[in-house]
Amino acid sequence: MSTQITWKHLALWALFLGGMALLPMLVGKGTLRTIIFANYLAIFAMSWDVLSGRTGYISFGHPFLIGIGAYTTAILSYRFDVPVGISIPVAVIVTMAAGTLFFLPALRIKGTYFALVTLAFMELMYQLVQVIRPDLTGGTRGISGVQTLTRGAVNGYYLSLALMGVIAISLWAMMKTRLGTALSAIGMNEEAVEGSGLNTTKLKLFAFMVGAGVAGIGGAFYVHYLGSIAPRALFDINFLFTIIVAALIGGASTIIGPMAGAFFLTFLLEYLRPFLPGAERYFIYGSIALILYMYEPKGLYEILRKARERLTGANA
Amino acid sequence: MTVILELEHVVKRFGGLVATNDMSFEVAKGESVGLIGPNGAGKTTIFSLIMGEHKADSGSIRLHGEELTKLATHKRIRRGVARTYQVPRPFADMDVLANIEVGLMPDSIMAMIFTAPADEEARAIARSVGLNDADLHRDPAELSMGDLRKLELARTLATKPEVMLLDEVFAGLTAGEIEQISGLLNEKRQEGMTYVIVSHDLRSLEPLIDRAIAMTQGTFVCQGDYATVMSDEAVRMAYLGH
Ligand SMILES: Nc1ncnc2c1ncn2[C@@H]1O[C@H](COP(=O)(O)OP(=O)(O)OP(=O)(O)O)[C@@H](O)[C@H]1O
Ligand SMILES: [Mg+2]
């Protein structure tokens, strides 16, 4: 466990992000837009993983948090002309507050019940958006014409890459510390963590707030990339499962895992599109995810790690 | 004699079942007490009540005279009491060293982020319970029952308790392992550790304790030195059936 951060780690991060930075020269605008979505999905999957992957409190309501971030900044900037430099930080703070709300059920319930309660949060939000002040939320139609932060695919790509890079490295560094160990320990045996003299309530609350904060950042920037918000697409069970499956098949409790899973899924969905334009795609990708998951429950990350071990083992 | 741990009229019900029925006893500092009773007598429940994993319905539990019943488990640990579990359940996906390190962590998020793991201290504790250096980077799944019990002890010792509640420390161990763990417990005792020990293995328990408390069906039966308790009529009835 307690491996320290070394130059080798940092070099690998630099290599990865540097390689990603070259992509706009290698691929077309269409592919680039797909990768932008993958970058945001990676952010959502990482945020889900902080909240659920580590502590084992499986949240089915993640779009609720993303939606709060997205709606807050969209409403503030579009309806009230608040500059994005203010509306985005406000959106993140509001999402973190909502993360605390999310946390309340976790004080009492676990497992399936927790998942169901969080699913209810998402559903509730979907209904409320349409009923409460549709003049602000745009009701079922949502809001379009939200200010965009970048022009063109290339700039949009670099912004999403920068966001993903900063979030990934920050979370990665944080999870390398004793805090990461303690959060993972909660997922394995919460009583024993409490029995080690650690306040598990405080730890879970912190994980929920960080997870919500990242979801808020992702949601807010994503809406300013798309320029619009549509409740049907946001509070959608397919969107929810794409996030969870990305984290799980990539490898929960890691940082690279959810990122790898997000890219894998995005491209899988994209390549299936010409053959299966409708919702059947989700069936195929669900099946592939399931098989992968049954083959290696720790996900792509573990498959790659084992492959590397085999390779380096063969060399030695 | 200074009393370190006291239970007074503690009651715990699980539905209609009275698992702890008006239990009262005291443990002195540096003392080692055996808590004995047949299966289902309520021994483990008493440990859970002391640690706050179950809430007592009534009664008082005090450590150094301070009332524990209102405190969360992690706070009770910080006051100096810790337990081991009858069935060891370590952090499965962490190696032995990381398991021990969880017990050494400060309870502050900032400190967790900004201080380095206490590798050296964890190693020293691992050695002190007789774990080999080669085991430190193993996963718990690879350990023998004896080593799992040692890990359980190490994780508990890491929280620096003054009072240790040991639940079935000898279950599933070989004669050699029992001897090793007994030696270890005796060593800590010389350093002033206070114990409450639950064990079905009375022969191994006897040399470790100053005094025994017998209970059955949640109820106190008698207490005294080991020989006295074992010759008590009621104890023989409840425990041995004759
Ligand atoms: N969480 C619980 N819910 C309901 N009943 C419980 C619970 N925990 C223990 N009991 C019951 O309380 C009684 C005492 O159990 P406890 O585990 O404390 O006994 P014990 O003396 O430790 O037994 P053993 O020697 O088998 O470990 C038993 O009848 C048990 O079934
Ligand atoms: Mg028991």
Coordinates of C-alpha atoms and ligand atoms in Angstrom, one line a residue:
Chain A
M1 CA 0.0 0.0 0.0
S2 CA 1.8 3.0 1.4
T3 CA 3.9 3.6 -1.7
Q4 CA 5.2 7.1 -1.9
I5 CA 5.0 9.5 -4.8
T6 CA 8.2 9.2 -6.9
W7 CA 9.6 11.0 -9.9
K8 CA 8.7 7.9 -11.9
H9 CA 5.0 8.5 -11.1
L10 CA 5.2 12.1 -12.1
A11 CA 7.0 11.2 -15.3
L12 CA 4.3 8.8 -16.2
W13 CA 1.6 11.4 -15.6
A14 CA 3.5 13.9 -17.7
L15 CA 4.0 11.3 -20.5
F16 CA 0.3 10.4 -20.5
L17 CA -1.0 14.0 -20.4
G18 CA 1.7 15.1 -22.9
G19 CA 0.6 12.3 -25.3
M20 CA -3.0 13.4 -24.9
A21 CA -2.1 16.9 -25.6
L22 CA -0.8 15.9 -29.1
L23 CA -4.1 14.2 -30.1
P24 CA -5.6 17.2 -31.8
M25 CA -2.8 17.0 -34.4
L26 CA -3.5 13.3 -35.0
V27 CA -7.3 12.9 -35.1
G28 CA -10.2 14.7 -36.7
K29 CA -12.7 17.1 -35.1
G30 CA -15.3 14.4 -34.8
T31 CA -13.1 12.0 -32.9
L32 CA -11.9 14.9 -30.8
R33 CA -15.5 15.7 -29.8
T34 CA -15.8 12.1 -28.7
I35 CA -12.7 12.3 -26.6
I36 CA -14.0 15.5 -25.0
F37 CA -17.0 13.5 -23.9
A38 CA -14.7 10.8 -22.7
N39 CA -12.7 13.3 -20.6
Y40 CA -15.9 14.6 -18.9
L41 CA -17.0 11.0 -18.4
A42 CA -13.7 10.3 -16.8
I43 CA -14.2 13.2 -14.4
F44 CA -17.6 11.9 -13.5
A45 CA -16.3 8.4 -13.0
M46 CA -13.4 9.5 -10.8
S47 CA -15.8 11.5 -8.7
W48 CA -18.2 8.5 -8.4
D49 CA -15.2 6.5 -7.4
V50 CA -14.1 8.8 -4.6
L51 CA -17.6 8.7 -3.2
S52 CA -18.6 5.1 -3.8
G53 CA -15.7 3.1 -5.2
R54 CA -13.6 3.6 -2.0
T55 CA -16.1 3.6 0.8
G56 CA -18.4 1.0 -0.7
Y57 CA -21.4 3.3 -0.4
I58 CA -22.7 2.7 -3.9
S59 CA -24.5 5.8 -5.2
F60 CA -27.1 5.6 -7.9
G61 CA -27.8 9.3 -7.8
H62 CA -24.7 10.7 -9.3
P63 CA -26.5 12.6 -12.0
F64 CA -28.2 14.4 -9.2
L65 CA -24.9 15.9 -8.1
I66 CA -23.8 16.6 -11.7
G67 CA -27.1 18.2 -12.4
I68 CA -26.9 20.5 -9.4
G69 CA -23.6 21.8 -10.6
A70 CA -24.8 22.2 -14.2
Y71 CA -28.1 23.8 -13.4
T72 CA -26.6 26.2 -10.8
T73 CA -24.1 27.7 -13.2
A74 CA -26.5 27.6 -16.2
I75 CA -29.2 29.5 -14.3
L76 CA -26.9 32.0 -12.7
S77 CA -25.1 32.8 -16.0
Y78 CA -28.0 32.6 -18.4
R79 CA -30.8 34.0 -16.4
F80 CA -29.0 36.4 -14.1
D81 CA -26.0 37.3 -16.2
V82 CA -23.6 36.3 -13.5
P83 CA -20.1 36.0 -14.9
V84 CA -18.9 32.4 -15.2
G85 CA -15.9 33.2 -13.0
I86 CA -18.4 33.5 -10.2
S87 CA -21.2 31.1 -11.3
I88 CA -18.9 28.1 -11.6
P89 CA -17.3 28.3 -8.2
V90 CA -20.8 28.9 -6.7
A91 CA -22.1 25.9 -8.6
V92 CA -19.3 23.8 -7.1
I93 CA -20.0 25.0 -3.6
V94 CA -23.7 24.3 -4.0
T95 CA -23.0 20.8 -5.2
M96 CA -20.8 20.1 -2.2
A97 CA -23.6 21.2 0.0
A98 CA -25.9 18.8 -1.9
G99 CA -23.2 16.1 -1.3
T100 CA -23.8 16.7 2.4
L101 CA -27.5 16.1 1.9
F102 CA -26.6 13.0 0.0
F103 CA -24.6 11.9 3.0
L104 CA -27.4 11.9 5.5
P105 CA -28.8 8.5 4.5
A106 CA -25.3 7.1 4.7
L107 CA -25.3 7.7 8.4
R108 CA -28.0 5.1 8.9
I109 CA -28.2 2.8 5.8
K110 CA -25.8 0.9 3.7
G111 CA -25.8 -1.3 0.6
T112 CA -28.9 -1.7 -1.5
Y113 CA -30.9 0.7 0.5
F114 CA -28.4 3.4 0.2
A115 CA -28.3 2.9 -3.5
L116 CA -32.1 3.1 -3.8
V117 CA -32.3 6.2 -1.7
T118 CA -29.7 8.0 -3.9
L119 CA -31.6 6.8 -7.0
A120 CA -34.6 8.6 -5.5
F121 CA -32.6 11.8 -5.2
M122 CA -32.0 11.7 -9.0
E123 CA -35.6 11.0 -9.8
L124 CA -36.8 13.7 -7.4
M125 CA -34.5 16.2 -9.0
Y126 CA -35.8 15.3 -12.5
Q127 CA -39.4 15.9 -11.3
L128 CA -38.6 19.0 -9.4
V129 CA -36.7 20.7 -12.3
Q130 CA -40.0 20.5 -14.3
V131 CA -42.3 21.6 -11.6
I132 CA -40.5 24.2 -9.5
R133 CA -39.8 27.5 -11.3
P134 CA -39.7 26.2 -14.9
D135 CA -39.1 29.8 -15.8
L136 CA -35.7 29.3 -14.3
T137 CA -34.9 25.7 -15.1
G138 CA -36.6 25.7 -18.5
G139 CA -38.8 22.8 -17.5
T140 CA -38.6 19.7 -19.7
R141 CA -36.9 21.6 -22.5
G142 CA -34.0 22.7 -20.3
I143 CA -31.9 25.7 -21.2
S144 CA -30.0 26.4 -24.4
G145 CA -27.8 29.3 -25.3
V146 CA -25.7 29.0 -22.2
Q147 CA -22.4 30.8 -22.6
T148 CA -19.6 28.5 -23.9
L149 CA -16.1 29.0 -22.5
T150 CA -14.3 27.8 -25.6
R151 CA -14.7 28.0 -29.4
G152 CA -14.2 25.0 -31.5
A153 CA -13.3 21.4 -30.8
V154 CA -9.6 21.9 -30.2
N155 CA -10.0 24.5 -27.5
G156 CA -12.9 22.5 -25.9
Y157 CA -10.6 19.5 -25.9
Y158 CA -7.7 21.3 -24.2
L159 CA -10.0 22.7 -21.5
S160 CA -11.5 19.3 -20.8
L161 CA -8.0 17.7 -20.8
A162 CA -6.7 20.3 -18.4
L163 CA -9.6 19.8 -16.0
M164 CA -9.3 16.0 -16.2
G165 CA -5.6 16.2 -15.7
V166 CA -5.7 18.5 -12.7
I167 CA -8.5 16.5 -11.0
A168 CA -6.9 13.2 -11.7
I169 CA -3.5 14.2 -10.3
S170 CA -5.0 15.9 -7.3
L171 CA -7.2 12.9 -6.5
W172 CA -4.4 10.5 -7.2
A173 CA -2.0 12.4 -4.8
M174 CA -4.7 12.6 -2.1
M175 CA -5.5 8.9 -2.4
K176 CA -1.8 8.0 -2.1
T177 CA -1.8 9.4 1.4
R178 CA -3.0 7.8 4.6
L179 CA -6.4 9.3 3.8
G180 CA -6.8 7.1 0.8
T181 CA -5.8 4.1 2.8
A182 CA -8.4 5.0 5.5
L183 CA -11.2 5.5 2.9
S184 CA -10.4 2.2 1.2
A185 CA -10.4 0.5 4.6
I186 CA -13.9 1.8 5.2
G187 CA -15.0 -0.1 2.0
M188 CA -13.5 -3.3 3.4
N189 CA -14.6 -3.2 7.0
E190 CA -16.1 0.0 8.4
E191 CA -16.4 -1.3 12.0
A192 CA -12.7 -2.1 12.1
V193 CA -11.9 1.5 11.0
E194 CA -14.0 2.9 13.7
G195 CA -12.4 0.3 16.0
S196 CA -9.0 1.7 15.1
G197 CA -10.0 5.0 16.7
L198 CA -11.0 6.8 13.4
N199 CA -14.2 8.8 13.1
T200 CA -15.7 7.1 10.1
T201 CA -18.6 9.6 9.9
K202 CA -16.1 12.4 9.3
L203 CA -14.2 10.4 6.8
K204 CA -17.3 9.5 4.8
L205 CA -18.5 13.1 4.9
F206 CA -15.2 14.2 3.5
A207 CA -15.3 11.6 0.7
F208 CA -18.8 12.7 -0.1
M209 CA -17.9 16.3 -0.3
V210 CA -14.8 15.8 -2.4
G211 CA -16.8 13.5 -4.7
A212 CA -19.6 16.0 -5.0
G213 CA -17.1 18.8 -5.5
V214 CA -15.6 17.0 -8.5
A215 CA -19.0 16.1 -9.9
G216 CA -19.9 19.8 -9.5
I217 CA -16.8 21.0 -11.4
G218 CA -17.5 18.4 -14.1
G219 CA -21.2 19.3 -14.4
A220 CA -20.5 23.0 -14.5
F221 CA -17.8 23.0 -17.1
Y222 CA -19.7 20.4 -19.2
V223 CA -22.7 22.6 -19.5
H224 CA -20.5 25.5 -20.5
Y225 CA -19.0 23.3 -23.1
L226 CA -22.3 22.0 -24.5
G227 CA -24.0 25.4 -24.2
S228 CA -27.2 23.7 -23.2
I229 CA -28.8 21.5 -20.6
A230 CA -31.4 18.9 -21.2
P231 CA -33.0 17.2 -18.1
R232 CA -33.9 14.1 -20.0
A233 CA -30.3 13.4 -21.0
L234 CA -28.9 14.3 -17.6
F235 CA -31.2 12.6 -15.2
D236 CA -31.1 9.4 -17.2
I237 CA -30.5 5.9 -16.0
N238 CA -28.2 5.2 -19.0
F239 CA -26.0 8.1 -18.1
L240 CA -25.9 6.9 -14.5
F241 CA -24.9 3.4 -15.6
T242 CA -22.3 4.7 -18.0
I243 CA -20.6 6.5 -15.1
I244 CA -20.8 3.5 -12.8
V245 CA -19.7 1.0 -15.4
A246 CA -16.8 3.2 -16.4
A247 CA -15.5 3.2 -12.8
L248 CA -16.2 -0.5 -12.3
I249 CA -14.8 -2.0 -15.4
G250 CA -11.8 0.4 -15.3
G251 CA -11.1 -0.6 -11.8
A252 CA -12.7 1.0 -8.7
S253 CA -10.5 2.5 -6.0
T254 CA -7.9 3.6 -8.5
I255 CA -7.6 6.8 -10.5
I256 CA -6.4 5.4 -13.8
G257 CA -9.1 2.8 -13.7
P258 CA -12.2 5.1 -14.0
M259 CA -10.3 7.1 -16.7
A260 CA -9.5 4.0 -18.7
G261 CA -13.1 2.8 -18.2
A262 CA -14.5 6.1 -19.5
F263 CA -12.4 6.0 -22.6
F264 CA -13.1 2.4 -23.2
L265 CA -16.9 2.9 -22.9
T266 CA -17.0 6.1 -24.9
F267 CA -15.3 4.5 -27.8
L268 CA -17.2 1.3 -27.5
L269 CA -20.5 3.3 -27.7
E270 CA -19.2 5.4 -30.5
Y271 CA -18.1 2.5 -32.6
L272 CA -21.3 0.7 -32.1
R273 CA -23.3 3.7 -33.2
P274 CA -23.2 3.0 -37.0
F275 CA -24.4 -0.5 -36.4
L276 CA -26.9 0.0 -33.6
P277 CA -28.1 3.6 -33.6
G278 CA -30.7 3.0 -30.9
A279 CA -30.8 2.0 -27.3
E280 CA -29.7 -1.6 -28.2
R281 CA -26.2 -0.2 -28.0
Y282 CA -26.5 -0.1 -24.3
F283 CA -27.5 -3.8 -24.3
I284 CA -24.3 -4.7 -26.2
Y285 CA -22.1 -2.5 -24.0
G286 CA -23.8 -3.8 -20.9
S287 CA -23.0 -7.3 -21.9
I288 CA -19.4 -6.5 -22.7
A289 CA -19.0 -4.8 -19.4
L290 CA -20.6 -7.7 -17.6
I291 CA -18.3 -10.2 -19.2
L292 CA -15.2 -8.1 -18.5
Y293 CA -16.4 -7.6 -14.9
M294 CA -16.9 -11.3 -14.4
Y295 CA -13.5 -12.1 -15.9
E296 CA -11.7 -9.6 -13.7
P297 CA -13.8 -7.9 -11.0
K298 CA -11.0 -5.4 -10.3
G299 CA -11.3 -4.2 -13.8
L300 CA -9.1 -3.1 -16.8
Y301 CA -6.6 -1.6 -14.4
E302 CA -6.0 -5.1 -12.9
I303 CA -5.8 -6.8 -16.3
L304 CA -3.2 -4.3 -17.4
R305 CA -1.3 -4.6 -14.2
K306 CA -1.1 -8.4 -14.4
A307 CA -0.1 -8.2 -18.0
R308 CA 2.7 -5.9 -17.1
E309 CA 3.8 -8.2 -14.3
R310 CA 3.9 -11.1 -16.6
L311 CA 5.9 -9.1 -19.1
T312 CA 8.4 -7.8 -16.6
G313 CA 8.5 -11.1 -14.9
A314 CA 9.4 -12.8 -18.2
N315 CA 12.2 -10.3 -18.7
A316 CA 13.7 -10.9 -15.3
Chain B
M1 CA -5.9 -1.1 43.6
T2 CA -7.1 1.4 41.1
V3 CA -10.2 0.5 39.2
I4 CA -9.8 1.1 35.4
L5 CA -12.9 -0.4 33.9
E6 CA -16.3 -0.8 35.6
L7 CA -19.6 -2.1 34.5
E8 CA -22.7 -1.3 36.6
H9 CA -26.1 -2.9 36.1
V10 CA -25.6 -3.2 32.3
V11 CA -28.6 -4.5 30.4
K12 CA -28.8 -5.3 26.7
R13 CA -31.8 -6.9 25.0
F14 CA -32.0 -8.2 21.4
G15 CA -35.7 -8.2 20.9
G16 CA -37.0 -10.6 23.6
L17 CA -33.6 -12.0 24.3
V18 CA -31.8 -10.6 27.3
A19 CA -28.2 -10.9 26.1
T20 CA -26.8 -8.9 29.1
N21 CA -28.8 -9.2 32.2
D22 CA -27.8 -6.7 34.9
M23 CA -24.0 -7.3 34.7
S24 CA -21.7 -5.5 37.1
F25 CA -18.0 -6.0 37.5
E26 CA -14.8 -4.1 38.0
V27 CA -11.3 -4.6 36.5
A28 CA -8.3 -3.1 38.3
K29 CA -5.4 -1.5 36.5
G30 CA -2.8 -4.1 35.4
E31 CA -5.2 -7.0 36.2
S32 CA -6.0 -9.8 33.9
V33 CA -9.5 -11.2 34.1
G34 CA -11.0 -14.2 32.3
L35 CA -14.6 -13.9 31.3
I36 CA -16.0 -17.4 30.9
G37 CA -19.3 -19.0 30.1
P38 CA -20.9 -21.4 27.6
N39 CA -21.7 -20.6 24.0
G40 CA -24.2 -17.8 23.8
A41 CA -23.6 -16.7 27.4
G42 CA -23.2 -13.1 26.2
K43 CA -19.4 -12.7 26.5
T44 CA -18.9 -11.1 23.1
T45 CA -21.9 -8.9 23.6
I46 CA -20.2 -7.4 26.7
F47 CA -17.2 -6.5 24.6
S48 CA -19.4 -4.9 22.0
L49 CA -21.2 -2.9 24.7
I50 CA -17.9 -1.7 26.2
M51 CA -16.7 -0.7 22.7
G52 CA -20.0 1.0 21.8
E53 CA -20.7 -1.3 18.8
H54 CA -23.9 -2.1 20.6
K55 CA -25.7 0.4 22.7
A56 CA -26.5 -0.7 26.2
D57 CA -30.2 -0.4 27.1
S58 CA -29.4 0.7 30.6
G59 CA -26.5 0.7 33.1
S60 CA -23.2 2.4 33.2
I61 CA -19.8 1.5 31.7
R62 CA -16.9 3.6 32.9
L63 CA -13.2 3.8 32.0
H64 CA -11.0 5.7 34.5
G65 CA -14.3 6.8 36.0
E66 CA -15.4 8.4 32.8
E67 CA -18.8 7.3 31.4
L68 CA -18.4 5.6 28.1
T69 CA -22.0 4.9 27.1
K70 CA -22.6 8.2 25.4
L71 CA -19.3 8.1 23.4
A72 CA -18.9 6.9 19.8
T73 CA -16.7 3.8 19.3
H74 CA -13.7 5.8 17.9
K75 CA -13.7 8.0 21.0
R76 CA -13.7 5.1 23.3
I77 CA -10.6 3.7 21.5
R78 CA -8.9 7.1 22.1
R79 CA -9.8 6.8 25.8
G80 CA -7.6 3.6 25.9
V81 CA -9.8 0.5 25.4
A82 CA -9.7 -1.8 22.4
R83 CA -10.8 -5.2 21.4
T84 CA -10.0 -8.1 19.1
Y85 CA -12.6 -10.1 17.3
Q86 CA -13.6 -13.8 17.7
V87 CA -13.5 -14.1 13.9
P88 CA -10.6 -11.9 12.6
R89 CA -11.8 -9.7 9.8
P90 CA -8.8 -7.7 8.6
F91 CA -8.8 -5.2 5.7
A92 CA -8.7 -7.8 3.0
D93 CA -7.2 -5.9 0.1
M94 CA -4.4 -4.3 2.1
D95 CA -1.1 -6.0 3.1
V96 CA -0.3 -6.7 6.7
L97 CA 1.7 -3.6 7.2
A98 CA -1.1 -1.3 5.9
N99 CA -3.6 -3.1 8.1
I100 CA -1.5 -2.2 11.2
E101 CA -1.0 1.3 9.9
V102 CA -4.7 2.0 10.0
G103 CA -4.5 1.6 13.8
L104 CA -1.7 4.1 13.9
M105 CA -3.4 6.8 12.0
P106 CA -4.2 10.2 13.5
D107 CA -7.9 11.0 13.6
S108 CA -7.7 14.2 11.6
I109 CA -8.1 14.5 7.8
M110 CA -5.4 17.1 7.5
A111 CA -3.0 15.0 9.4
M112 CA -3.9 12.0 7.3
I113 CA -3.1 13.9 4.2
F114 CA 0.1 15.6 5.3
T115 CA 1.8 13.0 7.5
A116 CA 3.7 10.0 6.2
P117 CA 2.5 6.5 7.1
A118 CA 4.2 5.2 10.3
D119 CA 6.0 2.4 8.6
E120 CA 8.7 1.9 11.2
E121 CA 6.3 1.9 14.1
A122 CA 4.0 -0.6 12.3
R123 CA 7.0 -2.8 11.7
A124 CA 8.0 -2.7 15.3
I125 CA 4.5 -3.6 16.4
A126 CA 4.4 -6.5 13.8
R127 CA 7.7 -7.8 15.2
S128 CA 6.5 -7.5 18.8
V129 CA 3.6 -9.8 18.1
G130 CA 5.8 -12.3 16.4
L131 CA 4.9 -11.6 12.7
N132 CA 7.8 -12.2 10.3
D133 CA 9.2 -9.4 8.2
A134 CA 8.4 -11.6 5.2
D135 CA 4.7 -11.5 6.1
L136 CA 4.5 -7.7 6.2
H137 CA 3.7 -7.4 2.5
R138 CA 1.4 -10.4 2.3
D139 CA -2.3 -10.1 2.0
P140 CA -4.3 -11.3 5.0
A141 CA -5.8 -14.1 2.8
E142 CA -2.4 -15.7 2.7
L143 CA -2.0 -15.9 6.5
S144 CA -2.5 -18.8 8.8
M145 CA -5.1 -18.5 11.6
G146 CA -2.2 -18.0 14.0
D147 CA -0.8 -15.1 12.0
L148 CA -4.3 -13.7 11.5
R149 CA -4.7 -13.6 15.3
K150 CA -1.3 -11.9 15.6
L151 CA -2.4 -9.3 13.0
E152 CA -5.5 -8.8 15.0
L153 CA -3.5 -8.2 18.1
A154 CA -1.1 -5.9 16.3
R155 CA -3.9 -3.8 14.9
T156 CA -5.4 -3.5 18.4
L157 CA -2.0 -2.7 20.0
A158 CA -1.5 0.0 17.4
T159 CA -4.2 2.1 19.0
K160 CA -2.1 2.0 22.2
P161 CA -4.8 0.7 24.5
E162 CA -4.5 0.4 28.3
V163 CA -7.2 -2.2 28.4
M164 CA -7.5 -4.9 25.9
L165 CA -10.6 -7.1 25.4
L166 CA -9.5 -10.3 23.8
D167 CA -12.2 -12.5 22.3
E168 CA -11.2 -16.2 21.7
V169 CA -7.6 -15.4 21.2
F170 CA -6.6 -19.1 21.0
A171 CA -9.4 -20.4 18.7
G172 CA -8.0 -22.2 15.7
L173 CA -4.4 -22.1 16.9
T174 CA -1.8 -24.8 17.1
A175 CA -0.1 -25.6 20.4
G176 CA 3.0 -23.7 19.3
E177 CA 1.0 -20.7 18.3
I178 CA -0.9 -20.7 21.6
E179 CA 2.4 -20.7 23.5
Q180 CA 3.7 -17.9 21.4
I181 CA 0.7 -15.7 21.9
S182 CA 0.5 -16.5 25.6
G183 CA 4.2 -15.4 25.9
L184 CA 3.4 -12.2 24.1
L185 CA 0.4 -11.4 26.3
N186 CA 2.5 -12.0 29.4
E187 CA 5.2 -9.7 28.1
K188 CA 2.7 -6.9 27.6
R189 CA 1.3 -7.6 31.1
Q190 CA 4.7 -7.0 32.6
E191 CA 4.5 -3.6 30.9
G192 CA 1.2 -2.9 32.7
M193 CA -1.4 -4.0 30.2
T194 CA -4.9 -4.7 31.6
Y195 CA -6.8 -7.6 30.0
V196 CA -10.3 -9.1 29.9
I197 CA -9.9 -12.4 28.1
V198 CA -12.6 -14.7 26.7
S199 CA -11.5 -18.2 25.8
H200 CA -13.1 -21.6 25.6
D201 CA -9.6 -23.0 26.0
L202 CA -9.6 -22.9 29.7
R203 CA -6.3 -24.7 30.1
S204 CA -4.5 -22.0 28.1
L205 CA -6.5 -19.3 29.8
E206 CA -5.8 -20.3 33.4
P207 CA -2.1 -19.2 33.5
L208 CA -2.9 -15.8 32.0
I209 CA -5.5 -14.6 34.4
D210 CA -5.6 -13.4 38.0
R211 CA -9.3 -13.9 38.4
A212 CA -12.2 -15.4 36.5
I213 CA -15.8 -14.1 36.1
A214 CA -18.4 -16.7 35.1
M215 CA -21.6 -15.9 33.4
T216 CA -24.4 -17.7 31.7
Q217 CA -27.5 -16.5 29.8
G218 CA -26.4 -12.9 30.2
T219 CA -26.2 -13.2 33.9
F220 CA -23.3 -13.1 36.4
V221 CA -22.8 -16.4 38.1
C222 CA -19.7 -16.0 40.3
Q223 CA -16.2 -14.7 40.4
G224 CA -12.9 -15.4 42.2
D225 CA -9.6 -17.1 41.4
Y226 CA -9.7 -19.7 38.7
A227 CA -9.9 -22.7 40.9
T228 CA -12.7 -21.3 43.1
V229 CA -14.8 -20.4 40.1
M230 CA -14.3 -23.7 38.4
S231 CA -15.3 -25.6 41.5
D232 CA -18.5 -23.5 41.9
E233 CA -21.6 -25.7 41.6
A234 CA -23.5 -23.3 39.4
V235 CA -20.5 -22.9 37.0
R236 CA -20.1 -26.6 36.7
M237 CA -23.8 -26.9 35.9
A238 CA -23.9 -24.1 33.3
Y239 CA -20.5 -24.7 31.8
L240 CA -19.9 -28.4 31.9
G241 CA -23.4 -29.7 32.4
H242 CA -22.5 -31.7 35.5
Ligands
LIG1 N1 -26.7 -8.7 17.0 C1 -27.5 -9.6 17.6 N2 -28.8 -9.6 17.4 C2 -29.6 -10.6 18.1 N3 -29.1 -11.4 18.9 C3 -27.8 -11.4 19.2 C4 -26.9 -10.5 18.6 N4 -25.6 -10.7 19.0 C5 -25.7 -11.7 19.9 N5 -27.0 -12.1 20.0 C6 -27.5 -13.2 20.9 O1 -27.1 -12.8 22.2 C7 -26.6 -14.0 22.9 C8 -25.2 -13.8 23.4 O2 -24.4 -13.8 22.3 P1 -22.8 -13.6 22.4 O3 -22.2 -13.7 21.1 O4 -22.5 -12.4 23.2 O5 -22.4 -14.9 23.2 P2 -20.9 -15.5 23.5 O6 -20.9 -15.7 25.0 O7 -19.9 -14.6 23.0 O8 -21.0 -16.9 22.8 P3 -19.8 -17.7 22.0 O9 -19.1 -18.4 23.1 O10 -20.5 -18.6 21.1 O11 -19.0 -16.7 21.3 C9 -26.8 -15.2 22.0 O12 -28.0 -15.8 22.3 C10 -26.8 -14.5 20.6 O13 -27.6 -15.3 19.7
MG2 MG -18.5 -14.8 21.5

